[in-house]
Short mmCIF file of C-alpha atoms in Angstrom, two decimals:
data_model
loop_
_atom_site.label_atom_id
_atom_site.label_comp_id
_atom_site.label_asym_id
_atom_site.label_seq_id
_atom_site.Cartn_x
_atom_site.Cartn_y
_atom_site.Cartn_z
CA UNK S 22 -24.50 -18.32 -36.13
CA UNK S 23 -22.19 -16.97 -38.65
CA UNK S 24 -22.07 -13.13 -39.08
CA UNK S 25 -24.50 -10.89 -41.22
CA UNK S 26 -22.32 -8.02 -41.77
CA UNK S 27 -18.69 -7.39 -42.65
CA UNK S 28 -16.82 -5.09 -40.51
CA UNK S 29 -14.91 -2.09 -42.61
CA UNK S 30 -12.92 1.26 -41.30
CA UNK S 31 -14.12 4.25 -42.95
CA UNK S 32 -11.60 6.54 -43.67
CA UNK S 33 -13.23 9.46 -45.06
CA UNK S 34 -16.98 9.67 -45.38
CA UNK S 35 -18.24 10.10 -48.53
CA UNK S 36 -22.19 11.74 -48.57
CA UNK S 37 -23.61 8.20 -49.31
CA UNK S 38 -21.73 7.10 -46.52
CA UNK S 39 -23.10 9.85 -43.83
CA UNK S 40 -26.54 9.51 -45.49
CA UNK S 41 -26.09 5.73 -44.14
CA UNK S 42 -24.64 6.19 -41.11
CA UNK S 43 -27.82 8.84 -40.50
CA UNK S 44 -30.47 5.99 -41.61
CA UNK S 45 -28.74 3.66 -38.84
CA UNK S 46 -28.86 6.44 -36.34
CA UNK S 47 -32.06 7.78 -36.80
CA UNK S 48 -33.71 4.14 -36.74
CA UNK S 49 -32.03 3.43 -33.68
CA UNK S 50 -33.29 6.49 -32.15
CA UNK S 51 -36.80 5.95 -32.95
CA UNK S 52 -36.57 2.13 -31.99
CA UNK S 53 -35.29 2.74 -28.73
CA UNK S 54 -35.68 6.44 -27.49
CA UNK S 55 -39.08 7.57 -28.49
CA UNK S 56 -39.48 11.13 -28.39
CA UNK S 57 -35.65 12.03 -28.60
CA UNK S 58 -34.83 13.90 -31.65
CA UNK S 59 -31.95 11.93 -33.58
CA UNK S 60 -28.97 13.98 -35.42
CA UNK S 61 -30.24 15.48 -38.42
CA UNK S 62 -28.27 14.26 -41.37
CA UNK S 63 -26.48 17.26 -41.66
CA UNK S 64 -25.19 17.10 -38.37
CA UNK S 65 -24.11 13.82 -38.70
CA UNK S 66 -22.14 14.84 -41.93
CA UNK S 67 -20.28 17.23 -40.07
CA UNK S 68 -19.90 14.63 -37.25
CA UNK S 69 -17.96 12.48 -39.59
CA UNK S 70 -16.10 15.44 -41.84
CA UNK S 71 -15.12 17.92 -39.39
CA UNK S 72 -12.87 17.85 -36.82
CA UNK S 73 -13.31 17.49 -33.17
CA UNK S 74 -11.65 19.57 -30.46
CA UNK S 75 -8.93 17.97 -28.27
CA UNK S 76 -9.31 14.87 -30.61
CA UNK S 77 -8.99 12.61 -33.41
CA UNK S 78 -11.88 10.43 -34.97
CA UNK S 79 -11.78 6.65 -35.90
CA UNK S 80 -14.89 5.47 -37.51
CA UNK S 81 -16.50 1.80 -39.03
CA UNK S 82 -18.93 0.61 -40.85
CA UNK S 83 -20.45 -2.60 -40.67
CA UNK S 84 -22.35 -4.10 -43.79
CA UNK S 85 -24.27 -6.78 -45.19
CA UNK S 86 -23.19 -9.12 -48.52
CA UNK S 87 -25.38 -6.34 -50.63
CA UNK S 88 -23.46 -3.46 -49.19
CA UNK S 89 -26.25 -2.04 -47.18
CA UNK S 90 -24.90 -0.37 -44.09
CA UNK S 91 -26.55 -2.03 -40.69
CA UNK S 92 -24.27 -0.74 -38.13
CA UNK S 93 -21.92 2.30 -37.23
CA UNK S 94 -19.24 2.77 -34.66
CA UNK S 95 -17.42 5.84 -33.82
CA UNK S 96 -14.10 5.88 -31.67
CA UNK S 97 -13.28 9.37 -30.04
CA UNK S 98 -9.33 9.47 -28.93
CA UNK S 99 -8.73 12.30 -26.53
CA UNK S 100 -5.39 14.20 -27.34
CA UNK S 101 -5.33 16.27 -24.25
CA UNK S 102 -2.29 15.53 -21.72
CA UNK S 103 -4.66 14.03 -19.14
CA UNK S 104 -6.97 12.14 -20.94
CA UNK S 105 -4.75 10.29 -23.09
CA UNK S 106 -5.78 7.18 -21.17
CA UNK S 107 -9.29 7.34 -22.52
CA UNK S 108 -11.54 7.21 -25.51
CA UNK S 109 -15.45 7.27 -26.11
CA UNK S 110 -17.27 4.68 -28.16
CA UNK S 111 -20.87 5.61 -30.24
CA UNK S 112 -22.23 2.41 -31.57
CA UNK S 113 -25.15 1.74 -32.80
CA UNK S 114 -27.38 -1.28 -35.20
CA UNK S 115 -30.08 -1.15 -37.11
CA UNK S 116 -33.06 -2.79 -34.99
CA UNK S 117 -33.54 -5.08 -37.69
CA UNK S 118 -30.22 -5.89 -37.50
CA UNK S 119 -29.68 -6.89 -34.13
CA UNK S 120 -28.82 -10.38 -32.61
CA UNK S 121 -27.02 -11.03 -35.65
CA UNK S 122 -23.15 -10.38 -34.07
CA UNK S 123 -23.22 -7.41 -36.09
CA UNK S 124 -22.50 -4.73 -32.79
CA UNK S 125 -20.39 -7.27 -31.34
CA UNK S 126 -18.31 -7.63 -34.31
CA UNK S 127 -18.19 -3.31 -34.49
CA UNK S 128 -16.96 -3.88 -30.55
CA UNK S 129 -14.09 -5.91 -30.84
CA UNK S 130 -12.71 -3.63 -34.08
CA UNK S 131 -12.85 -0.91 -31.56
CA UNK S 132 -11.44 -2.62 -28.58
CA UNK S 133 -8.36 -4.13 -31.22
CA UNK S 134 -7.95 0.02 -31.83
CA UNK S 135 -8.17 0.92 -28.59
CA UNK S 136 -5.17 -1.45 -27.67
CA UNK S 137 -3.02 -0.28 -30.70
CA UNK S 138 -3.63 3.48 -29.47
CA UNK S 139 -2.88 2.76 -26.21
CA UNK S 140 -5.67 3.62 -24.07
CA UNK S 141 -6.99 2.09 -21.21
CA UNK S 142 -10.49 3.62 -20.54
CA UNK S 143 -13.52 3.08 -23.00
CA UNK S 144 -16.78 4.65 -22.08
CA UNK S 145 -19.77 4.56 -23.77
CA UNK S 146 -23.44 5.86 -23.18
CA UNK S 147 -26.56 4.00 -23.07
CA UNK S 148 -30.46 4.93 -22.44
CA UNK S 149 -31.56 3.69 -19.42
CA UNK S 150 -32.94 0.05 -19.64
CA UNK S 151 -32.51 0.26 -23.40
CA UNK S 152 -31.06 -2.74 -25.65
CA UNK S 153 -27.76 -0.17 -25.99
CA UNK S 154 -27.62 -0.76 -21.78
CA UNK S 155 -28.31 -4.40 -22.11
CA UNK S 156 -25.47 -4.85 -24.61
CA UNK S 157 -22.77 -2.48 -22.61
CA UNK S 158 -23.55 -5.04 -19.58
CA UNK S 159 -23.09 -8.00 -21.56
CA UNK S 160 -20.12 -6.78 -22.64
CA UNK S 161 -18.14 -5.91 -19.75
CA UNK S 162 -18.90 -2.28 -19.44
CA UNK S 163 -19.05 -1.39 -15.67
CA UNK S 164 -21.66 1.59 -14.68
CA UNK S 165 -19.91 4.49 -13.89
CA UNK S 166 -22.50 6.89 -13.96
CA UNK S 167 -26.12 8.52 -13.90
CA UNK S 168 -27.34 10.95 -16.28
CA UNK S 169 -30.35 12.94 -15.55
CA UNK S 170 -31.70 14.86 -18.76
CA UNK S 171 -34.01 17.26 -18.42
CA UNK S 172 -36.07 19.78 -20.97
CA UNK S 173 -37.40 23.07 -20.46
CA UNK S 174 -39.85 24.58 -22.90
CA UNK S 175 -40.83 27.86 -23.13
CA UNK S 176 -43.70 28.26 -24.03
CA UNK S 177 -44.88 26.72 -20.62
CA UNK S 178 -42.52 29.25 -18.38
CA UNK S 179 -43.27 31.42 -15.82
CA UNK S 180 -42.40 34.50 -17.72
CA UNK S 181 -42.55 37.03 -14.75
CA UNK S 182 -40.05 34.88 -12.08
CA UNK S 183 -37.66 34.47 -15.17
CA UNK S 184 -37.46 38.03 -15.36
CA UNK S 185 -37.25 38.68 -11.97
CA UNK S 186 -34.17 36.34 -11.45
CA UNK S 187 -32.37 37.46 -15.01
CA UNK S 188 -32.84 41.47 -13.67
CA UNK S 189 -32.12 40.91 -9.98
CA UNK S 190 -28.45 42.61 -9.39
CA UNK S 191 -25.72 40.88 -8.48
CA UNK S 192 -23.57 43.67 -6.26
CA UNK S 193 -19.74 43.12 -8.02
CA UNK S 194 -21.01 41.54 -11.23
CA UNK S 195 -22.15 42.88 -14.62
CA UNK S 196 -23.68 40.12 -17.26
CA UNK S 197 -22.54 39.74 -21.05
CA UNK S 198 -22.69 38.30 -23.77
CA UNK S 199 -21.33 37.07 -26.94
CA UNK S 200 -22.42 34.77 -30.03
CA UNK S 201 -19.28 32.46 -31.32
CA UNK S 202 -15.73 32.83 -30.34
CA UNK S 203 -15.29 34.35 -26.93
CA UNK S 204 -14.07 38.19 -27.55
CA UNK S 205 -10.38 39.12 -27.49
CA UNK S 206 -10.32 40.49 -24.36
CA UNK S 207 -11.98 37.87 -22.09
CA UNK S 208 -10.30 34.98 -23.85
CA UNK S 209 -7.65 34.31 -21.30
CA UNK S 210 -10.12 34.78 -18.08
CA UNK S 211 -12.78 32.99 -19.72
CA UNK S 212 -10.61 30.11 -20.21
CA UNK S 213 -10.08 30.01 -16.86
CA UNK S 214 -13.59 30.16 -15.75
CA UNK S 215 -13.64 27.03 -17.87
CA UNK S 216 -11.65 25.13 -15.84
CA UNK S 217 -13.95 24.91 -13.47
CA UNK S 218 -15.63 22.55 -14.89
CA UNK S 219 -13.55 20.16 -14.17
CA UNK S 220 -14.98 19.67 -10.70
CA UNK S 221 -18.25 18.29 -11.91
CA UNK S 222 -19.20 15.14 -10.40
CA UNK S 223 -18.28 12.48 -13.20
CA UNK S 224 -19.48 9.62 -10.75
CA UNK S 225 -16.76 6.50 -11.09
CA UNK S 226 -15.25 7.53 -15.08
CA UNK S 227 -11.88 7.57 -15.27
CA UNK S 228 -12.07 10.50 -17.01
CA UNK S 229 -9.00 12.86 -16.43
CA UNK S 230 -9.52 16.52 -17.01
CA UNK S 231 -9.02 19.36 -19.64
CA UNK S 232 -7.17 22.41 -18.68
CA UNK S 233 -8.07 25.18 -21.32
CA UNK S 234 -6.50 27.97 -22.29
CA UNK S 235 -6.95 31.39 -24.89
CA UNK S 236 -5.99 29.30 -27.92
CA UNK S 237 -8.07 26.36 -26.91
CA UNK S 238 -11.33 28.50 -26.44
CA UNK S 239 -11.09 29.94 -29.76
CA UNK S 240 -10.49 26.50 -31.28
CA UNK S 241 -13.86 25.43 -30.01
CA UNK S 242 -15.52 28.44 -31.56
CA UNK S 243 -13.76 27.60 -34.57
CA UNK S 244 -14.80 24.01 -34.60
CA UNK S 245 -18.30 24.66 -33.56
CA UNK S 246 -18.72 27.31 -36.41
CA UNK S 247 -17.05 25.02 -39.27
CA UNK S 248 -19.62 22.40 -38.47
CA UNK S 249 -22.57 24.81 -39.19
CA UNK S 250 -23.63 25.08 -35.33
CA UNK S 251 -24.27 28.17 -33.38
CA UNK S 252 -22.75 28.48 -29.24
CA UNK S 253 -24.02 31.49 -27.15
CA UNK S 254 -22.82 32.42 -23.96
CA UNK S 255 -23.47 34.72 -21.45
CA UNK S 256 -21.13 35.38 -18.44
CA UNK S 257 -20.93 37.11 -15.24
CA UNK S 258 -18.30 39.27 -15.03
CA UNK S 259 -16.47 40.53 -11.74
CA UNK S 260 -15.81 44.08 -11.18
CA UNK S 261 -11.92 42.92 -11.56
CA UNK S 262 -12.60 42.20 -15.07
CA UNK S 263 -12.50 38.35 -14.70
CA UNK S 264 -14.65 36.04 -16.17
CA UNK S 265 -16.94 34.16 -12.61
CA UNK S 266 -19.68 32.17 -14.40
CA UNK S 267 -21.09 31.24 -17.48
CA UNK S 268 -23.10 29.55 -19.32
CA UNK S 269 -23.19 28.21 -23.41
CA UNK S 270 -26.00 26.82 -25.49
CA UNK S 271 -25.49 24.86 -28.65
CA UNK S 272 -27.64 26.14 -31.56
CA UNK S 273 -28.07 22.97 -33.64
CA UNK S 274 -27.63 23.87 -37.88
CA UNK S 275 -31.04 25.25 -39.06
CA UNK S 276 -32.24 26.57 -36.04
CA UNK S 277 -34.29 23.73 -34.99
CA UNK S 278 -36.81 23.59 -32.49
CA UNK S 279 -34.37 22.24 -29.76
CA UNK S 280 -31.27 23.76 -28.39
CA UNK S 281 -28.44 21.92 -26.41
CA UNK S 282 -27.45 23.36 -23.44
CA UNK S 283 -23.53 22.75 -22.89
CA UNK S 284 -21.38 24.22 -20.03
CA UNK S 285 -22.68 25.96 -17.04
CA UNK S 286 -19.93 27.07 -14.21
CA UNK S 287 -19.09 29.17 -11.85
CA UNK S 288 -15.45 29.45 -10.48
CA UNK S 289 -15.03 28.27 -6.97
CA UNK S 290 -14.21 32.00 -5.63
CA UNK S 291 -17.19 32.96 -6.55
CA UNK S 292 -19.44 30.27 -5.77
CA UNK S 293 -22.65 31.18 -3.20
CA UNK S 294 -24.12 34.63 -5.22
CA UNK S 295 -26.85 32.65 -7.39
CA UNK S 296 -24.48 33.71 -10.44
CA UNK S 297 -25.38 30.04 -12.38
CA UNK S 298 -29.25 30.55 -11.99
CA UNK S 299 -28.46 34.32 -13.19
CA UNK S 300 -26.29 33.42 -16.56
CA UNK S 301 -28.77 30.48 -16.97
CA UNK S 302 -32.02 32.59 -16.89
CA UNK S 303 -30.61 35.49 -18.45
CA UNK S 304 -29.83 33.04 -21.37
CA UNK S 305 -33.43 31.69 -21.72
CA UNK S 306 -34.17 35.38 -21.73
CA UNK S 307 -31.68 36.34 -25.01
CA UNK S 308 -32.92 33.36 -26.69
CA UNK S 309 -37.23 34.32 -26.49
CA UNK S 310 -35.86 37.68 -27.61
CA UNK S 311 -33.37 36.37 -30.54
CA UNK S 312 -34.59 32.93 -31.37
CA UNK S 313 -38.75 32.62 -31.38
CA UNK S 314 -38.80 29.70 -33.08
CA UNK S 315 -36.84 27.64 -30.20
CA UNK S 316 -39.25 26.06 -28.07
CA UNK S 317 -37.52 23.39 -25.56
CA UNK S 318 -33.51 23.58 -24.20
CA UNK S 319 -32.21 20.19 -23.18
CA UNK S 320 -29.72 19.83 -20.77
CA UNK S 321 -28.10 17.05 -18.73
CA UNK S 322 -26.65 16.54 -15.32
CA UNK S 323 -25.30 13.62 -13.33
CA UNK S 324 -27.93 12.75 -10.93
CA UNK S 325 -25.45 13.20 -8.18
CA UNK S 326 -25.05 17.15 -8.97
CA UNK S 327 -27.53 18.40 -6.76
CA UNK S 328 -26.49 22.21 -6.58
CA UNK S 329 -26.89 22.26 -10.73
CA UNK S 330 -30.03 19.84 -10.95
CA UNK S 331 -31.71 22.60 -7.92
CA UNK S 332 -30.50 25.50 -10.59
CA UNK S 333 -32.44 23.66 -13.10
CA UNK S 334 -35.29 23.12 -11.11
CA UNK S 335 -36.07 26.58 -10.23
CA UNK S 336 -35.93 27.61 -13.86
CA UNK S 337 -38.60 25.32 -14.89
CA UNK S 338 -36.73 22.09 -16.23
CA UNK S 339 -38.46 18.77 -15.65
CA UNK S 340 -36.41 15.16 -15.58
CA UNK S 341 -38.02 13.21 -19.20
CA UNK S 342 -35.43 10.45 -19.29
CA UNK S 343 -31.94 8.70 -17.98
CA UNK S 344 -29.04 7.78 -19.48
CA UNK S 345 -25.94 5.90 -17.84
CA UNK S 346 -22.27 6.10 -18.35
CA UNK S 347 -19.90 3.07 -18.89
CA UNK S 348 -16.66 2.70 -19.11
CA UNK S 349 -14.93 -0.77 -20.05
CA UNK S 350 -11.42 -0.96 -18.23
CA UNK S 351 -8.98 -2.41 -21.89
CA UNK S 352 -6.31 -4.89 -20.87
CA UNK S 353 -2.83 -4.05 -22.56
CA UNK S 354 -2.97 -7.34 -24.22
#
């Protein structure tokens, strides 16, 4: 069968384009993960216009004869030391465009880049037993990992334990708070505390690590704020003054309904006080007071985490769906 839909790199997305690339998205969503909200449009505008911390955006567009956009692809190149190795893949058809070569066609544009840039590692995520799975498989992606995700919604907690464990003291830890870039004077120990997230299982990804720093936690304010989001983040602080656990949630443009939960860590010296179930419920706590109109939190964890999944648990998150992790291993040639 000859193919539907010519392959083209986008090089700066014009509104047409994003409203297109949204249309793809959104259809794909509804096609094959019923109940998950898809990227609003504008969020997908400022997927494809703003920049991306520690990396660099290569994007595609596949189309048909009439120039009606079918298929998107979206190649994320890593430009920290470690994970120069590796880049991450979001492709996706239009379900009435499938089984026409039209995502394996997007695939081997990104593979061809992947070999001029040099890297080595391609992963890719796919709903569990969804066509996206099927086609990673057929493909050569390897599994590499198990993503539980799991929703909390508040207007079904248990009001009175969430209190209790967001007031409970902690003996040699205060909480705070901030919205957007971390304040001056916790940048550098807060970046720190960061680090420790890279100790979270990541299962069988090649996935090197990210060691951040002041400047680098004020770029991701900086880049979260340009793109119209909002990040929160409370944090236990140590009597020393250093940063011991925190946790961030992603406030999606236009307050929607649903908020992202990103990182949660504690660092390893202070592991064993409940300090992640205390940032995480005083969080849910700030955002009843602050944000009303947010009704569910979504977070993920690999299903191998079982000290994070057991936080999550006890706050009143339930499992609603699976994704898995692949990574493709690019020959040099």
């Amino acid at each position: 069968m000859s193919p539907s839909a010519h392959v083209t790199p986008l090089q700066r997305a014009s509104d047409t384009e994003a409203a297109s690339w949204h249309q793809v998205v959104a259809a794909s969503t509804a096609h094959d993960m019923p109940g998950v909200l898809a990227p609003s449009l504008g969020q997908i505008h400022a997927q494809l216009t703003q920049p991306a911390l520690g990396s660099r955006r290569l994007t595609w567009l596949a189309t048909t004869a009439d120039g009606t956009t079918v298929g998107v692809a979206g190649l994320r190149l890593f430009t920290s030391p470690s994970q120069q190795h590796l880049a991450e893949l979001e492709l996706t058809v239009d379900p009435a465009h499938r089984r026409l070569r039209t995502g394996s066609l997007l695939l081997s544009a990104v593979v061809a880049a992947c070999r001029a840039e040099r890297r080595r590692s391609l992963v890719a995520t796919a709903a569990a037993d969804s066509p996206g799975e099927a086609f990673s498989e057929r493909h050569g992606f390897r599994r590499a990992l198990i993503l539980n995700h799991l929703m909390l919604r508040l207007d079904e907690l248990d009001v009175a334990e969430l209190l209790r464990i967001a007031d409970a003291e902690r003996p040699g830890y205060r909480l705070t708070g901030w919205t957007g870039t971390v304040p001056d004077e916790l940048a550098d120990t807060f970046a720190a505390a960061k680090n420790a997230m890279n100790d979270m299982p990541v299962g069988d990804l090649d996935y090197g690590s990210v060691a951040w720093d002041a400047e680098r936690v004020r770029a991701m304010g900086k880049v979260v704020a340009d793109r119209g989001d909002t990040l929160q983040t409370i944090a236990a602080v140590h009597d020393d003054g250093t940063v011991a656990g925190y946790t961030e949630i992603l406030i999606p443009q236009g307050l929607p309904p649903r908020v992202q939960q990103y990182d949660t860590a504690v660092v390893p010296a202070h592991r064993g006080h409940g300090l992640g179930l205390w940032v995480k419920a005083a969080m849910v706590r700030r955002l009843r007071a602050e944000h009303p109109g947010v009704v569910e939190i979504e977070t993920d964890n690999a299903d191998d985490n079982v000290h994070m999944l057991a936080v999550n648990h006890r706050l009143g998150f339930r499992s609603y769906r699976h994704t898995r992790e692949f990574q493709l291993d690019v020959p040099a040639t």
